[in-house]
């Protein structure tokens, strides 16, 4: 694409979306200046205001519940749903019409992400949408808001014609990434590039430091990016290496998608305080619970930022007109916070500990694991250990885990000083026990906006050939191949994994798997089981893995195609070989190519219901 | 269609029907009489129709003459009395964000200070955030209260109020007791269209 005037970063968050941009025509004396887009949205019925974030909530009103013209936006007066602050507000009053956390649904393994299932369990008369649609609508709102605010009527400045970068968690697998691209496409953004959120956070830090960032980082540094948001926790490791005298940055490890975050902490606190009311025989209704959660969040943040405060009052105002008369009170004590948050979510533990896993019921693990343990520190221990082998700079450390030297925090939860402080304490204890020095913190970025501003800056660095983090595929990917062993009744056929994409495969490259040949039948639906690993980093494409430990390789949505080809008779067998591409925008493509060169067919992710046969 | 008009219509139909019957010759054969009754009823309906439209067009006075003694209903206060929409918007914001109107309308005399205090913390927080969002307010005089200040010649008496031993000509020396407040900017969102702008906060009906 011709160089567009604006470079735009969109942080499509689980709870809040933020849009940042760089204006390449702005005079800034060299260092690019990132700005946040003021996003017009409905904040109340019929009231449109601009905010620097767009809550990722969608509300579907009934026909009569809102006044006429309540949902009018500057660019549309016939949208039957609402996105943003008003959606969140109204959704708190009528939860069954609210779509929230659509992004988390994109990596939920066992549902059809393209069918209309949200709001989950909503009654018949609520017109539902799919998780894919929800994400598309958030992006569409962003696009329309941008065109209205920034384009001044010139189509050259429309968002669809700018360099757009959309961030995804580093732990998002190929399926979730492709769904994100499809959502953008549906929203009218046909030309986006994906970027991992922890990397974006790091870019933002680089940008904020201007040129002094090189003073804070040296060759051999191992940077742990620790992103704890409202709903998810994401770890990444970036190594600083020397290549021909040049400092280079390599993203070498990615953690699993941990569905655990600030919201869990607030909920836990709120439920523990609710006991104070149930003991007095007072039952809180939904609205009062929401008020309690909100008050807990605020009180928690205040206390975690000021160690001298011993307790905070928690007040829930009465419903109806007796606001004083119906007031319910309790207090949140520092001890509650220590116990619940610090010991519950960030307990001291040893580097050897594993998160407590629930035993899986079925014979086969499907998809991503949900956080069965609330201890973020145990997940961190597991992450550092599982990725130990790749780091040559580590040398022969006895306990076998990555030794970070620097830490970068991101995500709203990390704003509370005590939380970051506790994590660092635990980490430093592990390091000290292994004779390494403590980590130092990379300070200066804004945890609420870093992902968006970092994405915009990344786009700039790409254009101007500035420093870039080498990343490539954050996982290795495999196609499931069943062995030709005789079937034993009651036992699943053993599965082997054929590596089609190695960990670290660079964007814009491809692999032809020359050795394995598969027979596909014309006119018939062909399905390949698809798996990925965060830890098997040394598997080369074409290699076949016969055995793996539980959790090392996990199954994702299957790949499928139906062979249709002109001039081929239905039922004919076509020998094909596999060809994998990791395209420039960060999406994986897998193709079947006829061995005689007569055709090629793209395998698509089957994101519909998984069948357990 | 209002109740009054329906009563009037029925009254008129019955009247015409009776007239029709009165003029219908009782000695006529039953069949013919039935036909006549039908004709008179139909004629009555048509006449009523025409009259209703005319009366409606002319105004309410004719209707009142018929229905006046029947119903004494106080006309509900129609939405015609003028009000200041922008002033209402301010109260509406303070109610929705801070529940200020609920608080002011409540009889707080019966509650303990601690209960009032606890509630006020929340109300204060909500109202404060709303005010800060929509109005930029600054002190009229920047010095600290309790400090000695000088009020210059040519000062604006609408901005500075003198108390105590007020005599002589400016400049005046005195102690600042209240810094005063002045609005710098207001930035309220546009009023919604197609809504009853008198509503500070809608009533809430929770569905089971």
CSV table of C-alpha atoms in Angstrom, one decimal, chain A residues 509-512 520 560-566 568 574-583 589-604:
chain,number,residue,atom,x,y,z
A,509,UNK,CA,8.3,-17.3,5.0
A,510,UNK,CA,7.0,-20.7,4.1
A,511,UNK,CA,7.8,-24.4,4.3
A,512,UNK,CA,7.0,-27.2,1.8
A,520,UNK,CA,-7.4,-36.7,-0.6
A,560,UNK,CA,-10.6,-28.8,6.6
A,561,UNK,CA,-11.1,-28.6,3.0
A,562,UNK,CA,-13.3,-30.1,0.3
A,563,UNK,CA,-11.4,-30.9,-2.8
A,564,UNK,CA,-13.2,-29.4,-5.8
A,565,UNK,CA,-11.3,-29.2,-9.0
A,566,UNK,CA,-12.4,-28.7,-12.6
A,568,UNK,CA,-11.3,-34.1,-11.8
A,574,UNK,CA,-5.3,-37.0,-5.4
A,575,UNK,CA,-1.9,-37.3,-3.7
A,576,UNK,CA,-1.1,-34.0,-2.0
A,577,UNK,CA,1.7,-32.5,0.1
A,578,UNK,CA,1.4,-29.8,2.7
A,579,UNK,CA,2.8,-26.3,2.4
A,580,UNK,CA,2.7,-23.8,5.3
A,581,UNK,CA,3.0,-20.0,5.1
A,582,UNK,CA,3.2,-17.5,7.9
A,583,UNK,CA,2.1,-14.4,6.0
A,589,UNK,CA,-2.0,-20.5,6.1
A,590,UNK,CA,-1.8,-24.2,5.3
A,591,UNK,CA,-2.2,-25.4,1.8
A,592,UNK,CA,-2.6,-28.9,0.2
A,593,UNK,CA,-0.7,-29.0,-3.1
A,594,UNK,CA,-1.2,-31.8,-5.6
A,595,UNK,CA,2.0,-33.8,-5.9
A,596,UNK,CA,1.8,-33.5,-9.7
A,597,UNK,CA,1.3,-29.8,-9.5
A,598,UNK,CA,-2.2,-29.8,-10.8
A,599,UNK,CA,-3.8,-27.8,-8.1
A,600,UNK,CA,-3.7,-26.4,-4.6
A,601,UNK,CA,-6.4,-26.0,-1.9
A,602,UNK,CA,-6.3,-24.0,1.2
A,603,UNK,CA,-7.1,-25.6,4.5
A,604,UNK,CA,-9.5,-23.6,6.5
